[in-house]
mmCIF file of C-alpha atoms in Angstrom:
data_model
loop_
_atom_site.group_PDB
_atom_site.id
_atom_site.type_symbol
_atom_site.label_atom_id
_atom_site.label_comp_id
_atom_site.label_asym_id
_atom_site.label_seq_id
_atom_site.Cartn_x
_atom_site.Cartn_y
_atom_site.Cartn_z
ATOM 1 C CA MET A 64 -2.666 -5.031 14.443
ATOM 2 C CA GLY A 65 -1.092 -1.612 14.006
ATOM 3 C CA LEU A 66 1.260 0.106 16.422
ATOM 4 C CA CYS A 67 1.156 3.678 17.632
ATOM 5 C CA TYR A 68 3.411 6.424 16.331
ATOM 6 C CA ALA A 69 3.737 10.128 16.972
ATOM 7 C CA LEU A 70 1.384 11.368 14.238
ATOM 8 C CA ILE A 71 -1.628 9.454 15.601
ATOM 9 C CA SER A 72 -3.435 11.904 17.856
ATOM 10 C CA SER A 73 -5.368 9.165 19.696
ATOM 11 C CA CYS A 74 -2.118 7.520 20.878
ATOM 12 C CA PRO A 75 -0.809 9.058 24.122
ATOM 13 C CA PRO A 76 2.935 9.763 24.356
ATOM 14 C CA ALA A 77 3.522 6.722 26.579
ATOM 15 C CA ASN A 78 2.019 4.428 23.936
ATOM 16 C CA ASN A 79 4.064 6.059 21.188
ATOM 17 C CA GLU A 80 7.173 5.359 23.231
ATOM 18 C CA ALA A 81 6.087 1.763 23.946
ATOM 19 C CA ALA A 82 5.579 1.128 20.227
ATOM 20 C CA LYS A 83 9.310 1.696 19.699
ATOM 21 C CA ASN A 84 9.969 -1.610 21.464
ATOM 22 C CA PRO A 85 8.238 -4.203 19.237
ATOM 23 C CA ALA A 86 10.116 -7.073 20.914
ATOM 24 C CA ARG A 87 8.352 -6.354 24.206
ATOM 25 C CA ILE A 88 4.994 -6.106 22.430
ATOM 26 C CA GLU A 89 5.646 -9.380 20.630
ATOM 27 C CA ALA A 90 6.401 -11.137 23.922
ATOM 28 C CA ALA A 91 3.138 -9.858 25.385
ATOM 29 C CA LEU A 92 1.201 -11.003 22.311
ATOM 30 C CA ARG A 93 2.723 -14.481 22.422
ATOM 31 C CA ALA A 94 1.679 -14.764 26.061
ATOM 32 C CA ILE A 95 -2.012 -14.394 25.183
ATOM 33 C CA THR A 96 -3.813 -17.749 25.270
ATOM 34 C CA GLY A 97 -5.080 -18.655 21.814
ATOM 35 C CA VAL A 98 -2.373 -16.871 19.804
ATOM 36 C CA THR A 99 -0.715 -19.493 17.592
ATOM 37 C CA THR A 100 1.574 -17.392 15.387
ATOM 38 C CA ILE A 101 2.754 -13.801 15.430
ATOM 39 C CA ARG A 102 5.003 -11.945 12.983
ATOM 40 C CA PHE A 103 6.319 -8.383 13.110
ATOM 41 C CA GLN A 104 6.198 -6.267 9.959
ATOM 42 C CA GLY A 105 8.425 -3.221 10.184
ATOM 43 C CA THR A 106 8.557 -0.272 7.833
ATOM 44 C CA THR A 107 11.855 -0.771 6.029
ATOM 45 C CA THR A 108 10.112 -2.317 3.022
ATOM 46 C CA THR A 109 7.355 0.274 2.828
ATOM 47 C CA LEU A 110 9.087 3.554 3.692
ATOM 48 C CA ARG A 111 12.545 4.836 2.986
ATOM 49 C CA SER A 112 14.437 7.175 5.288
ATOM 50 C CA GLN A 113 15.578 10.514 3.969
ATOM 51 C CA ASN A 114 19.201 9.534 4.602
ATOM 52 C CA GLU A 115 18.843 6.345 2.564
ATOM 53 C CA HIS A 116 17.256 8.353 -0.242
ATOM 54 C CA GLU A 117 20.177 10.763 -0.266
ATOM 55 C CA GLN A 118 22.711 7.954 -0.440
ATOM 56 C CA LYS A 119 21.098 6.148 -3.379
ATOM 57 C CA PRO A 120 22.194 6.901 -6.942
ATOM 58 C CA PRO A 121 19.578 8.612 -9.178
ATOM 59 C CA SER A 122 18.703 5.372 -10.970
ATOM 60 C CA GLU A 123 17.745 3.777 -7.662
ATOM 61 C CA GLN A 124 15.934 6.877 -6.392
ATOM 62 C CA ALA A 125 13.506 6.590 -9.282
ATOM 63 C CA LYS A 126 12.476 3.056 -8.350
ATOM 64 C CA GLY A 127 11.672 3.426 -4.661
ATOM 65 C CA PRO A 128 11.123 0.182 -2.720
ATOM 66 C CA LYS A 129 11.354 -3.174 -4.460
ATOM 67 C CA GLY A 130 8.427 -3.703 -6.789
ATOM 68 C CA VAL A 131 7.599 0.020 -7.090
ATOM 69 C CA TRP A 132 8.472 2.315 -10.003
ATOM 70 C CA THR A 133 8.059 6.089 -9.933
ATOM 71 C CA SER A 134 8.752 8.833 -12.414
ATOM 72 C CA ARG A 135 12.203 10.403 -12.341
ATOM 73 C CA ILE A 136 10.330 13.692 -11.939
ATOM 74 C CA LEU A 137 9.373 12.484 -8.449
ATOM 75 C CA ASP A 138 13.054 11.785 -7.731
ATOM 76 C CA GLY A 139 12.169 9.410 -4.909
ATOM 77 C CA THR A 140 10.541 12.073 -2.732
ATOM 78 C CA ILE A 141 7.310 10.103 -2.465
ATOM 79 C CA TYR A 142 9.262 7.804 -0.144
ATOM 80 C CA ALA A 143 11.109 10.510 1.784
ATOM 81 C CA ALA A 144 10.799 10.290 5.548
ATOM 82 C CA ALA A 145 7.620 12.162 6.404
ATOM 83 C CA TYR A 146 6.839 9.732 9.227
ATOM 84 C CA PRO A 147 8.622 8.430 12.324
ATOM 85 C CA ASP A 148 10.735 5.292 11.935
ATOM 86 C CA ASN A 149 8.007 3.110 13.457
ATOM 87 C CA ALA A 150 5.156 4.499 11.330
ATOM 88 C CA MET A 151 2.964 1.801 9.786
ATOM 89 C CA ALA A 152 4.658 -0.962 11.799
ATOM 90 C CA ASN A 153 2.352 -3.826 12.660
ATOM 91 C CA PHE A 154 2.004 -7.442 13.722
ATOM 92 C CA VAL A 155 0.217 -10.167 11.780
ATOM 93 C CA GLY A 156 -0.830 -13.304 13.601
ATOM 94 C CA THR A 157 -3.270 -16.180 13.853
ATOM 95 C CA VAL A 158 -5.488 -17.548 16.601
ATOM 96 C CA SER A 159 -6.298 -21.179 17.276
ATOM 97 C CA ARG A 160 -10.043 -20.651 16.767
ATOM 98 C CA TRP A 161 -12.118 -17.819 15.338
ATOM 99 C CA ASP A 162 -14.152 -17.879 18.563
ATOM 100 C CA ASP A 163 -10.982 -16.761 20.360
ATOM 101 C CA TYR A 164 -10.560 -13.657 18.210
ATOM 102 C CA ALA A 165 -12.683 -11.180 20.219
ATOM 103 C CA ARG A 166 -10.977 -12.094 23.505
ATOM 104 C CA VAL A 167 -7.484 -12.051 21.965
ATOM 105 C CA ALA A 168 -8.182 -8.688 20.290
ATOM 106 C CA GLU A 169 -9.368 -7.175 23.572
ATOM 107 C CA GLN A 170 -6.252 -8.377 25.398
ATOM 108 C CA ALA A 171 -3.982 -7.195 22.574
ATOM 109 C CA MET A 172 -5.535 -3.731 22.687
ATOM 110 C CA SER A 173 -4.542 -3.463 26.350
ATOM 111 C CA ILE A 174 -0.851 -3.832 25.484
ATOM 112 C CA PRO A 175 0.946 -0.443 25.564
ATOM 113 C CA GLY A 176 1.918 0.604 22.047
ATOM 114 C CA VAL A 177 -0.897 -1.150 20.206
ATOM 115 C CA HIS A 178 -3.100 1.263 18.249
ATOM 116 C CA TYR A 179 -5.727 -1.050 16.756
ATOM 117 C CA VAL A 180 -6.540 -4.708 16.156
ATOM 118 C CA ALA A 181 -8.520 -5.887 13.139
ATOM 119 C CA PRO A 182 -9.057 -9.176 11.294
ATOM 120 C CA VAL A 183 -7.006 -9.578 8.129
ATOM 121 C CA VAL A 184 -9.066 -9.002 5.002
ATOM 122 C CA PRO A 185 -8.137 -11.065 1.926
ATOM 123 C CA ASP A 186 -6.466 -9.053 -0.830
ATOM 124 C CA PHE A 187 -9.164 -7.932 -3.263
ATOM 125 C CA TRP A 188 -6.794 -8.304 -6.224
ATOM 126 C CA GLU A 189 -5.332 -11.704 -5.338
ATOM 127 C CA GLY A 190 -5.517 -13.842 -8.471
ATOM 128 C CA LYS A 191 -7.089 -10.988 -10.441
ATOM 129 C CA ALA A 192 -4.134 -8.672 -11.115
ATOM 130 C CA ASP A 193 -0.340 -8.552 -10.819
ATOM 131 C CA VAL A 194 0.415 -4.843 -11.335
ATOM 132 C CA ALA A 195 -1.302 -1.597 -10.340
ATOM 133 C CA ILE A 196 -0.756 1.716 -12.131
ATOM 134 C CA ASP A 197 -1.893 4.695 -10.073
ATOM 135 C CA LEU A 198 -2.871 7.719 -12.143
ATOM 136 C CA CYS A 199 -2.676 11.452 -11.480
ATOM 137 C CA SER A 200 -6.195 12.064 -10.269
ATOM 138 C CA ARG A 201 -6.036 14.074 -7.073
ATOM 139 C CA GLY A 202 -5.892 17.643 -8.274
ATOM 140 C CA PRO A 203 -3.122 20.194 -8.862
ATOM 141 C CA GLY A 204 -0.004 20.318 -6.734
ATOM 142 C CA LEU A 205 0.714 16.577 -6.853
ATOM 143 C CA LEU A 206 3.817 15.966 -8.946
ATOM 144 C CA CYS A 207 3.329 13.180 -11.417
ATOM 145 C CA THR A 208 5.235 12.391 -14.582
ATOM 146 C CA GLY A 209 5.996 15.890 -15.723
ATOM 147 C CA VAL A 210 2.382 17.074 -15.827
ATOM 148 C CA HIS A 211 0.409 19.161 -13.378
ATOM 149 C CA ASP A 212 -3.061 18.439 -14.723
ATOM 150 C CA ARG A 213 -5.995 18.303 -12.340
ATOM 151 C CA SER A 214 -6.274 14.678 -13.386
ATOM 152 C CA VAL A 215 -5.081 12.291 -16.046
ATOM 153 C CA THR A 216 -6.714 12.994 -19.417
ATOM 154 C CA GLU A 217 -8.661 10.473 -21.469
ATOM 155 C CA ALA A 218 -5.983 10.668 -24.156
ATOM 156 C CA GLN A 219 -3.290 9.860 -21.594
ATOM 157 C CA LYS A 220 -5.310 6.892 -20.317
ATOM 158 C CA GLN A 221 -5.652 5.540 -23.834
ATOM 159 C CA ALA A 222 -1.922 5.957 -24.457
ATOM 160 C CA ILE A 223 -1.169 3.947 -21.304
ATOM 161 C CA VAL A 224 -3.560 1.175 -22.354
ATOM 162 C CA ASP A 225 -2.081 1.076 -25.858
ATOM 163 C CA ARG A 226 1.431 0.697 -24.489
ATOM 164 C CA LEU A 227 0.341 -2.008 -22.049
ATOM 165 C CA TRP A 228 -1.176 -4.079 -24.858
ATOM 166 C CA ASP A 229 2.159 -3.865 -26.692
ATOM 167 C CA ILE A 230 3.894 -5.675 -23.796
ATOM 168 C CA ASP A 231 4.103 -9.458 -24.013
ATOM 169 C CA GLY A 232 2.373 -11.193 -21.115
ATOM 170 C CA VAL A 233 -0.481 -8.709 -20.594
ATOM 171 C CA GLU A 234 -3.695 -10.718 -20.362
ATOM 172 C CA LYS A 235 -6.308 -8.321 -18.926
ATOM 173 C CA ILE A 236 -6.507 -4.632 -18.034
ATOM 174 C CA TYR A 237 -9.018 -3.391 -15.455
ATOM 175 C CA PHE A 238 -9.803 0.289 -14.881
ATOM 176 C CA GLY A 239 -10.534 1.383 -11.329
ATOM 177 C CA ASP A 240 -13.036 4.194 -11.871
ATOM 178 C CA HIS A 241 -15.093 5.831 -9.107
ATOM 179 C CA ALA A 242 -17.698 3.040 -8.933
ATOM 180 C CA HIS A 243 -15.087 0.302 -8.821
ATOM 181 C CA ARG A 244 -12.985 2.131 -6.254
ATOM 182 C CA LYS A 245 -16.093 2.264 -4.034
ATOM 183 C CA LYS A 246 -16.475 -1.518 -4.341
ATOM 184 C CA VAL A 247 -12.831 -2.144 -3.471
ATOM 185 C CA ARG A 248 -12.918 0.309 -0.559
ATOM 186 C CA GLU A 249 -15.968 -1.389 0.931
ATOM 187 C CA HIS A 250 -14.189 -4.742 0.660
ATOM 188 C CA TYR A 251 -11.452 -3.488 2.987
ATOM 189 C CA THR A 252 -13.357 -1.134 5.300
ATOM 190 C CA GLN A 253 -16.128 -3.527 6.314
ATOM 191 C CA HIS A 254 -13.782 -4.999 8.938
ATOM 192 C CA GLU A 255 -12.060 -1.812 10.059
ATOM 193 C CA PRO A 256 -12.228 -1.005 13.777
ATOM 194 C CA GLU A 257 -14.588 1.772 14.830
ATOM 195 C CA GLY A 258 -13.034 5.217 14.690
ATOM 196 C CA MET A 259 -10.288 4.280 12.255
ATOM 197 C CA VAL A 260 -9.529 7.024 9.733
ATOM 198 C CA THR A 261 -10.146 5.858 6.172
ATOM 199 C CA VAL A 262 -9.057 7.544 2.968
ATOM 200 C CA SER A 263 -12.113 9.004 1.242
ATOM 201 C CA LEU A 264 -13.051 8.097 -2.308
ATOM 202 C CA ASP A 265 -12.210 11.628 -3.434
ATOM 203 C CA GLU A 266 -8.644 11.128 -2.156
ATOM 204 C CA MET A 267 -8.149 7.828 -3.967
ATOM 205 C CA ASN A 268 -6.356 7.717 -7.296
ATOM 206 C CA GLU A 269 -7.858 6.189 -10.388
ATOM 207 C CA SER A 270 -5.818 3.148 -11.365
ATOM 208 C CA PHE A 271 -5.248 0.478 -13.958
ATOM 209 C CA TYR A 272 -4.864 -3.103 -12.752
ATOM 210 C CA VAL A 273 -3.079 -5.542 -15.044
ATOM 211 C CA LYS A 274 -3.349 -9.341 -15.088
ATOM 212 C CA LEU A 275 -0.351 -11.123 -16.611
ATOM 213 C CA THR A 276 0.280 -14.531 -18.094
ATOM 214 C CA ASP A 277 3.882 -14.228 -16.879
ATOM 215 C CA ARG A 278 4.925 -12.156 -13.846
ATOM 216 C CA GLN A 279 8.344 -11.692 -15.447
ATOM 217 C CA ALA A 280 6.664 -8.855 -17.365
ATOM 218 C CA ILE A 281 6.173 -6.811 -14.160
ATOM 219 C CA LYS A 282 9.566 -5.102 -14.377
ATOM 220 C CA ILE A 283 9.071 -4.396 -18.088
ATOM 221 C CA ILE A 284 5.739 -2.721 -17.322
ATOM 222 C CA GLY A 285 7.243 -0.697 -14.473
ATOM 223 C CA GLU A 286 10.125 0.623 -16.545
ATOM 224 C CA SER A 287 7.969 1.230 -19.627
ATOM 225 C CA ILE A 288 5.002 2.948 -17.965
ATOM 226 C CA LYS A 289 6.488 4.933 -15.077
ATOM 227 C CA ASP A 290 7.444 8.018 -17.092
ATOM 228 C CA MET A 291 4.272 8.286 -19.184
ATOM 229 C CA PRO A 292 2.198 11.473 -18.710
ATOM 230 C CA GLY A 293 -0.626 10.886 -16.269
ATOM 231 C CA VAL A 294 1.140 8.115 -14.337
ATOM 232 C CA HIS A 295 1.746 8.611 -10.615
ATOM 233 C CA TYR A 296 3.528 5.337 -9.913
ATOM 234 C CA VAL A 297 3.513 1.625 -10.731
ATOM 235 C CA TRP A 298 3.560 -1.047 -8.058
ATOM 236 C CA THR A 299 3.581 -4.827 -7.798
ATOM 237 C CA LEU A 300 0.611 -6.722 -6.409
ATOM 238 C CA GLY A 301 1.479 -9.899 -4.554
ATOM 239 C CA PRO A 302 5.125 -10.890 -3.994
ATOM 240 C CA ALA A 303 7.542 -8.239 -5.271
#
């Protein structure tokens, strides 16, 4: 379940303020009959504050959060604080029986600070890929690795694939084109709550997904691929 924050127009100011106290929300969630486990997931691993960015040396700015590699051209700004501190904070929990879910969800939604409740959808890429490489494919104005093309070129895609095959441990390479992105999007959105804003297909980047025989190769891929023309950023799937 996701918590409110200031940029969500459907969250009234009182709920935005309540979301800043996750301990109180957690206590209320634990008090609901049928809730067996509950775990808070903050934003420190997914977003970096502007102050933290400024204090990091350039070599660390280029990497972003653990398990994510970006071009030095981006200089870490993709993770600059564009959101409040509690943006994207959420709770993940379990219920004793699936039949309890609807009642638990309704009660959780009544807790001040809660924005939405939805069942957890299994990761589409679990067991299929270990690394994702997002490409520049969203039009001009988005800084990528030194290019300002409307999208990654076919030649750039081929160069990325060629370099990937040169890295020991690469077993399979999948390409997330428009048709495949639609399939993946439907996998996640089929369980989204009504009225939730979803990124459109036109806003989604094309990506390569890489399956490895040895996850030790993840860092090698990140460092080797991140500065190639056409690459937006590289990120780890599964545990970082």
